[in-house]
Amino acid sequence: LLDGASGAGSLDWLRNGSSDLGRLSGRFQRLRLQPMPTADKAGDTPPTPADVVGAVIDPNRVPTLDFQVDELDIGGENFGHLQLQSERLPGGQRLKQIQLEGGVASLSGEGEWKRQQNVSSARANFELASTDLAAALRGLGFAPTLSGRSARFRSQLVWAPAARGLEWSQAQ
């Protein structure tokens, strides 16, 4: 049971034996997150091959997810209600459902993430809409360089197979 300034709810890791990675289940009345800080490119040191291999997350080695958040706050902005579920598939996980609604943005989508033979790949299909684009951008940690009463778009992102794992900059 969690109850504090950043959230209230429960987080359970449900397993069926020692070899089962199980399901990470979260039920939150409220959850407050801060956007990830951006890296200072000038001060970054390129990773070595050993760093990259050690940092790759393998979807075959993490539990599936089942999250429900009644009130999601990101960066001080209300993003509403979130539902997220994943399930196992050969070589990885499938994002069965992601649904966000009732706040400054709505999102629905699905996708998959695989790691086979030391190579990661992924795809995501989603639709994103906002009635307050500036607030959504601020909440996610971006400067509100766009404005508008409403915005809507559909997209598909694909990450080509790569040994170094998934990187946002490689999405197409």
PDB file of C-alpha atoms in Angstrom:
ATOM      1  CA  LEU A   1       0.000   0.000   0.000  1.00  0.00           C
ATOM      2  CA  LEU A   2       1.402   3.395  -0.979  1.00  0.00           C
ATOM      3  CA  ASP A   3       0.269   6.736   0.384  1.00  0.00           C
ATOM      4  CA  GLY A   4       2.331   9.884   0.048  1.00  0.00           C
ATOM      5  CA  ALA A   5       2.833  13.132  -1.823  1.00  0.00           C
ATOM      6  CA  SER A   6       3.590  11.333  -5.105  1.00  0.00           C
ATOM      7  CA  GLY A   7       0.743   8.869  -5.010  1.00  0.00           C
ATOM      8  CA  ALA A   8      -1.803   6.724  -3.252  1.00  0.00           C
ATOM      9  CA  GLY A   9      -2.650   3.162  -4.176  1.00  0.00           C
ATOM     10  CA  SER A  10      -1.206  -0.309  -4.291  1.00  0.00           C
ATOM     11  CA  LEU A  11       1.529  -2.072  -6.222  1.00  0.00           C
ATOM     12  CA  ASP A  12       1.600  -5.879  -6.295  1.00  0.00           C
ATOM     13  CA  TRP A  13       3.942  -8.314  -7.996  1.00  0.00           C
ATOM     14  CA  LEU A  14       1.904 -11.443  -8.684  1.00  0.00           C
ATOM     15  CA  ARG A  15       3.951 -14.578  -9.469  1.00  0.00           C
ATOM     16  CA  ASN A  16       3.196 -18.265 -10.067  1.00  0.00           C
ATOM     17  CA  GLY A  17       6.436 -19.851  -8.905  1.00  0.00           C
ATOM     18  CA  SER A  18      10.102 -18.891  -8.981  1.00  0.00           C
ATOM     19  CA  SER A  19      10.509 -19.210 -12.785  1.00  0.00           C
ATOM     20  CA  ASP A  20       7.486 -17.019 -13.545  1.00  0.00           C
ATOM     21  CA  LEU A  21       8.237 -13.304 -13.985  1.00  0.00           C
ATOM     22  CA  GLY A  22       4.614 -12.631 -13.148  1.00  0.00           C
ATOM     23  CA  ARG A  23       2.534  -9.518 -13.465  1.00  0.00           C
ATOM     24  CA  LEU A  24       3.184  -6.126 -11.917  1.00  0.00           C
ATOM     25  CA  SER A  25      -0.214  -4.770 -10.971  1.00  0.00           C
ATOM     26  CA  GLY A  26      -0.767  -1.185  -9.871  1.00  0.00           C
ATOM     27  CA  ARG A  27      -4.006   0.390  -8.705  1.00  0.00           C
ATOM     28  CA  PHE A  28      -3.638   4.061  -7.864  1.00  0.00           C
ATOM     29  CA  GLN A  29      -6.174   6.624  -6.771  1.00  0.00           C
ATOM     30  CA  ARG A  30      -3.579   9.268  -7.681  1.00  0.00           C
ATOM     31  CA  LEU A  31      -0.070   9.234  -9.122  1.00  0.00           C
ATOM     32  CA  ARG A  32       2.213  12.249  -9.632  1.00  0.00           C
ATOM     33  CA  LEU A  33       5.183  11.898 -11.974  1.00  0.00           C
ATOM     34  CA  GLN A  34       7.860  14.312 -13.139  1.00  0.00           C
ATOM     35  CA  PRO A  35       9.127  14.270 -16.730  1.00  0.00           C
ATOM     36  CA  MET A  36      12.581  12.822 -17.299  1.00  0.00           C
ATOM     37  CA  PRO A  37      15.269  15.497 -17.595  1.00  0.00           C
ATOM     38  CA  THR A  38      16.891  15.802 -20.993  1.00  0.00           C
ATOM     39  CA  ALA A  39      20.566  14.921 -21.319  1.00  0.00           C
ATOM     40  CA  ASP A  40      23.140  17.632 -21.848  1.00  0.00           C
ATOM     41  CA  LYS A  41      24.552  16.464 -25.182  1.00  0.00           C
ATOM     42  CA  ALA A  42      27.742  18.512 -24.815  1.00  0.00           C
ATOM     43  CA  GLY A  43      28.611  16.804 -21.528  1.00  0.00           C
ATOM     44  CA  ASP A  44      27.616  13.272 -22.524  1.00  0.00           C
ATOM     45  CA  THR A  45      30.319  10.652 -22.868  1.00  0.00           C
ATOM     46  CA  PRO A  46      29.573   8.053 -25.557  1.00  0.00           C
ATOM     47  CA  PRO A  47      28.777   4.668 -23.990  1.00  0.00           C
ATOM     48  CA  THR A  48      31.165   1.780 -24.440  1.00  0.00           C
ATOM     49  CA  PRO A  49      29.884  -1.508 -25.945  1.00  0.00           C
ATOM     50  CA  ALA A  50      29.902  -3.024 -22.433  1.00  0.00           C
ATOM     51  CA  ASP A  51      27.738  -0.143 -21.137  1.00  0.00           C
ATOM     52  CA  VAL A  52      25.211  -0.651 -23.932  1.00  0.00           C
ATOM     53  CA  VAL A  53      24.863  -4.412 -23.427  1.00  0.00           C
ATOM     54  CA  GLY A  54      24.440  -3.946 -19.659  1.00  0.00           C
ATOM     55  CA  ALA A  55      21.816  -1.211 -20.116  1.00  0.00           C
ATOM     56  CA  VAL A  56      19.542  -3.031 -22.602  1.00  0.00           C
ATOM     57  CA  ILE A  57      16.163  -3.930 -21.120  1.00  0.00           C
ATOM     58  CA  ASP A  58      14.851  -7.282 -22.314  1.00  0.00           C
ATOM     59  CA  PRO A  59      11.016  -7.528 -22.388  1.00  0.00           C
ATOM     60  CA  ASN A  60      11.361 -11.290 -21.871  1.00  0.00           C
ATOM     61  CA  ARG A  61      12.917 -10.635 -18.454  1.00  0.00           C
ATOM     62  CA  VAL A  62      10.431  -8.151 -16.995  1.00  0.00           C
ATOM     63  CA  PRO A  63       6.939  -8.824 -15.634  1.00  0.00           C
ATOM     64  CA  THR A  64       3.864  -7.995 -17.662  1.00  0.00           C
ATOM     65  CA  LEU A  65       2.029  -4.844 -16.582  1.00  0.00           C
ATOM     66  CA  ASP A  66      -1.507  -4.140 -15.427  1.00  0.00           C
ATOM     67  CA  PHE A  67      -1.910  -0.530 -14.250  1.00  0.00           C
ATOM     68  CA  GLN A  68      -4.907   1.625 -13.514  1.00  0.00           C
ATOM     69  CA  VAL A  69      -4.530   5.224 -12.314  1.00  0.00           C
ATOM     70  CA  ASP A  70      -7.614   7.288 -11.476  1.00  0.00           C
ATOM     71  CA  GLU A  71      -5.815  10.674 -11.379  1.00  0.00           C
ATOM     72  CA  LEU A  72      -2.517  10.926 -13.271  1.00  0.00           C
ATOM     73  CA  ASP A  73      -0.514  14.132 -12.854  1.00  0.00           C
ATOM     74  CA  ILE A  74       2.610  14.597 -14.967  1.00  0.00           C
ATOM     75  CA  GLY A  75       4.748  17.668 -14.456  1.00  0.00           C
ATOM     76  CA  GLY A  76       1.953  19.424 -12.572  1.00  0.00           C
ATOM     77  CA  GLU A  77      -0.657  18.882 -15.301  1.00  0.00           C
ATOM     78  CA  ASN A  78      -3.766  16.681 -15.020  1.00  0.00           C
ATOM     79  CA  PHE A  79      -3.590  13.855 -17.576  1.00  0.00           C
ATOM     80  CA  GLY A  80      -6.717  12.110 -16.263  1.00  0.00           C
ATOM     81  CA  HIS A  81      -7.370   8.360 -16.017  1.00  0.00           C
ATOM     82  CA  LEU A  82      -4.788   5.807 -17.272  1.00  0.00           C
ATOM     83  CA  GLN A  83      -5.185   2.117 -18.080  1.00  0.00           C
ATOM     84  CA  LEU A  84      -2.207   0.096 -19.285  1.00  0.00           C
ATOM     85  CA  GLN A  85      -1.933  -3.656 -19.884  1.00  0.00           C
ATOM     86  CA  SER A  86       0.712  -5.829 -21.484  1.00  0.00           C
ATOM     87  CA  GLU A  87       0.885  -9.548 -22.166  1.00  0.00           C
ATOM     88  CA  ARG A  88       3.536 -12.049 -23.190  1.00  0.00           C
ATOM     89  CA  LEU A  89       4.145 -12.945 -26.799  1.00  0.00           C
ATOM     90  CA  PRO A  90       6.935 -15.064 -28.270  1.00  0.00           C
ATOM     91  CA  GLY A  91      10.136 -13.052 -27.940  1.00  0.00           C
ATOM     92  CA  GLY A  92       8.725 -10.213 -25.860  1.00  0.00           C
ATOM     93  CA  GLN A  93       5.584  -8.390 -24.811  1.00  0.00           C
ATOM     94  CA  ARG A  94       2.558  -6.893 -26.464  1.00  0.00           C
ATOM     95  CA  LEU A  95       1.098  -3.623 -25.261  1.00  0.00           C
ATOM     96  CA  LYS A  96      -2.474  -4.834 -25.227  1.00  0.00           C
ATOM     97  CA  GLN A  97      -3.967  -1.521 -24.150  1.00  0.00           C
ATOM     98  CA  ILE A  98      -2.963   1.976 -23.262  1.00  0.00           C
ATOM     99  CA  GLN A  99      -5.815   4.387 -22.656  1.00  0.00           C
ATOM    100  CA  LEU A 100      -5.513   7.875 -21.218  1.00  0.00           C
ATOM    101  CA  GLU A 101      -8.553  10.140 -20.937  1.00  0.00           C
ATOM    102  CA  GLY A 102     -10.146  12.953 -18.974  1.00  0.00           C
ATOM    103  CA  GLY A 103      -7.199  15.364 -18.719  1.00  0.00           C
ATOM    104  CA  VAL A 104      -5.153  17.682 -20.933  1.00  0.00           C
ATOM    105  CA  ALA A 105      -4.590  14.817 -23.403  1.00  0.00           C
ATOM    106  CA  SER A 106      -6.159  11.559 -24.468  1.00  0.00           C
ATOM    107  CA  LEU A 107      -4.201   8.626 -25.813  1.00  0.00           C
ATOM    108  CA  SER A 108      -5.159   5.203 -27.077  1.00  0.00           C
ATOM    109  CA  GLY A 109      -2.843   2.669 -28.586  1.00  0.00           C
ATOM    110  CA  GLU A 110      -1.258  -0.735 -28.813  1.00  0.00           C
ATOM    111  CA  GLY A 111       2.083  -2.182 -29.840  1.00  0.00           C
ATOM    112  CA  GLU A 112       4.753  -4.783 -29.249  1.00  0.00           C
ATOM    113  CA  TRP A 113       8.325  -4.947 -28.009  1.00  0.00           C
ATOM    114  CA  LYS A 114      10.620  -7.890 -28.740  1.00  0.00           C
ATOM    115  CA  ARG A 115      14.163  -8.950 -27.997  1.00  0.00           C
ATOM    116  CA  GLN A 116      15.340 -12.040 -29.838  1.00  0.00           C
ATOM    117  CA  GLN A 117      18.889 -13.218 -30.550  1.00  0.00           C
ATOM    118  CA  ASN A 118      20.292 -10.137 -28.707  1.00  0.00           C
ATOM    119  CA  VAL A 119      18.396  -7.709 -30.968  1.00  0.00           C
ATOM    120  CA  SER A 120      15.500  -5.446 -29.892  1.00  0.00           C
ATOM    121  CA  SER A 121      12.660  -4.187 -32.072  1.00  0.00           C
ATOM    122  CA  ALA A 122       9.301  -2.537 -31.432  1.00  0.00           C
ATOM    123  CA  ARG A 123       6.275  -0.905 -32.987  1.00  0.00           C
ATOM    124  CA  ALA A 124       3.510   1.255 -31.563  1.00  0.00           C
ATOM    125  CA  ASN A 125       0.236   2.467 -33.080  1.00  0.00           C
ATOM    126  CA  PHE A 126      -1.507   5.274 -31.279  1.00  0.00           C
ATOM    127  CA  GLU A 127      -3.888   8.188 -31.475  1.00  0.00           C
ATOM    128  CA  LEU A 128      -3.205  11.275 -29.398  1.00  0.00           C
ATOM    129  CA  ALA A 129      -5.523  14.232 -28.870  1.00  0.00           C
ATOM    130  CA  SER A 130      -5.415  17.299 -26.664  1.00  0.00           C
ATOM    131  CA  THR A 131      -7.730  20.176 -25.875  1.00  0.00           C
ATOM    132  CA  ASP A 132      -4.856  22.080 -24.211  1.00  0.00           C
ATOM    133  CA  LEU A 133      -1.699  21.396 -26.189  1.00  0.00           C
ATOM    134  CA  ALA A 134       0.472  23.900 -24.285  1.00  0.00           C
ATOM    135  CA  ALA A 135      -0.416  22.291 -20.920  1.00  0.00           C
ATOM    136  CA  ALA A 136       0.272  18.789 -22.280  1.00  0.00           C
ATOM    137  CA  LEU A 137       3.684  19.867 -23.596  1.00  0.00           C
ATOM    138  CA  ARG A 138       4.577  21.589 -20.294  1.00  0.00           C
ATOM    139  CA  GLY A 139       3.557  18.524 -18.302  1.00  0.00           C
ATOM    140  CA  LEU A 140       5.780  16.297 -20.430  1.00  0.00           C
ATOM    141  CA  GLY A 141       8.742  18.600 -19.905  1.00  0.00           C
ATOM    142  CA  PHE A 142       8.735  20.356 -23.284  1.00  0.00           C
ATOM    143  CA  ALA A 143       8.575  24.064 -23.953  1.00  0.00           C
ATOM    144  CA  PRO A 144       5.071  24.915 -25.196  1.00  0.00           C
ATOM    145  CA  THR A 145       6.270  26.015 -28.650  1.00  0.00           C
ATOM    146  CA  LEU A 146       2.930  25.012 -30.186  1.00  0.00           C
ATOM    147  CA  SER A 147      -0.457  26.295 -29.201  1.00  0.00           C
ATOM    148  CA  GLY A 148      -3.976  25.508 -30.206  1.00  0.00           C
ATOM    149  CA  ARG A 149      -7.439  24.883 -28.866  1.00  0.00           C
ATOM    150  CA  SER A 150      -7.237  21.264 -29.917  1.00  0.00           C
ATOM    151  CA  ALA A 151      -4.865  18.895 -31.655  1.00  0.00           C
ATOM    152  CA  ARG A 152      -5.253  15.309 -32.856  1.00  0.00           C
ATOM    153  CA  PHE A 153      -2.986  12.919 -34.673  1.00  0.00           C
ATOM    154  CA  ARG A 154      -2.506   9.234 -35.391  1.00  0.00           C
ATOM    155  CA  SER A 155       0.881   7.674 -35.747  1.00  0.00           C
ATOM    156  CA  GLN A 156       2.830   4.492 -36.009  1.00  0.00           C
ATOM    157  CA  LEU A 157       6.340   4.331 -34.605  1.00  0.00           C
ATOM    158  CA  VAL A 158       8.710   1.538 -35.611  1.00  0.00           C
ATOM    159  CA  TRP A 159      12.091   0.723 -34.116  1.00  0.00           C
ATOM    160  CA  ALA A 160      14.226  -1.332 -36.507  1.00  0.00           C
ATOM    161  CA  PRO A 161      16.086  -4.291 -34.991  1.00  0.00           C
ATOM    162  CA  ALA A 162      19.131  -3.090 -33.022  1.00  0.00           C
ATOM    163  CA  ALA A 163      21.540  -4.812 -30.643  1.00  0.00           C
ATOM    164  CA  ARG A 164      21.793  -1.689 -28.439  1.00  0.00           C
ATOM    165  CA  GLY A 165      18.101  -1.853 -27.516  1.00  0.00           C
ATOM    166  CA  LEU A 166      15.429   0.778 -28.111  1.00  0.00           C
ATOM    167  CA  GLU A 167      16.331   4.444 -28.383  1.00  0.00           C
ATOM    168  CA  TRP A 168      13.818   7.245 -28.992  1.00  0.00           C
ATOM    169  CA  SER A 169      16.100   8.766 -31.625  1.00  0.00           C
ATOM    170  CA  GLN A 170      15.847   5.574 -33.721  1.00  0.00           C
ATOM    171  CA  ALA A 171      12.034   5.562 -33.980  1.00  0.00           C
ATOM    172  CA  GLN A 172      10.678   5.976 -37.496  1.00  0.00           C
TER     173      GLN A 172
END
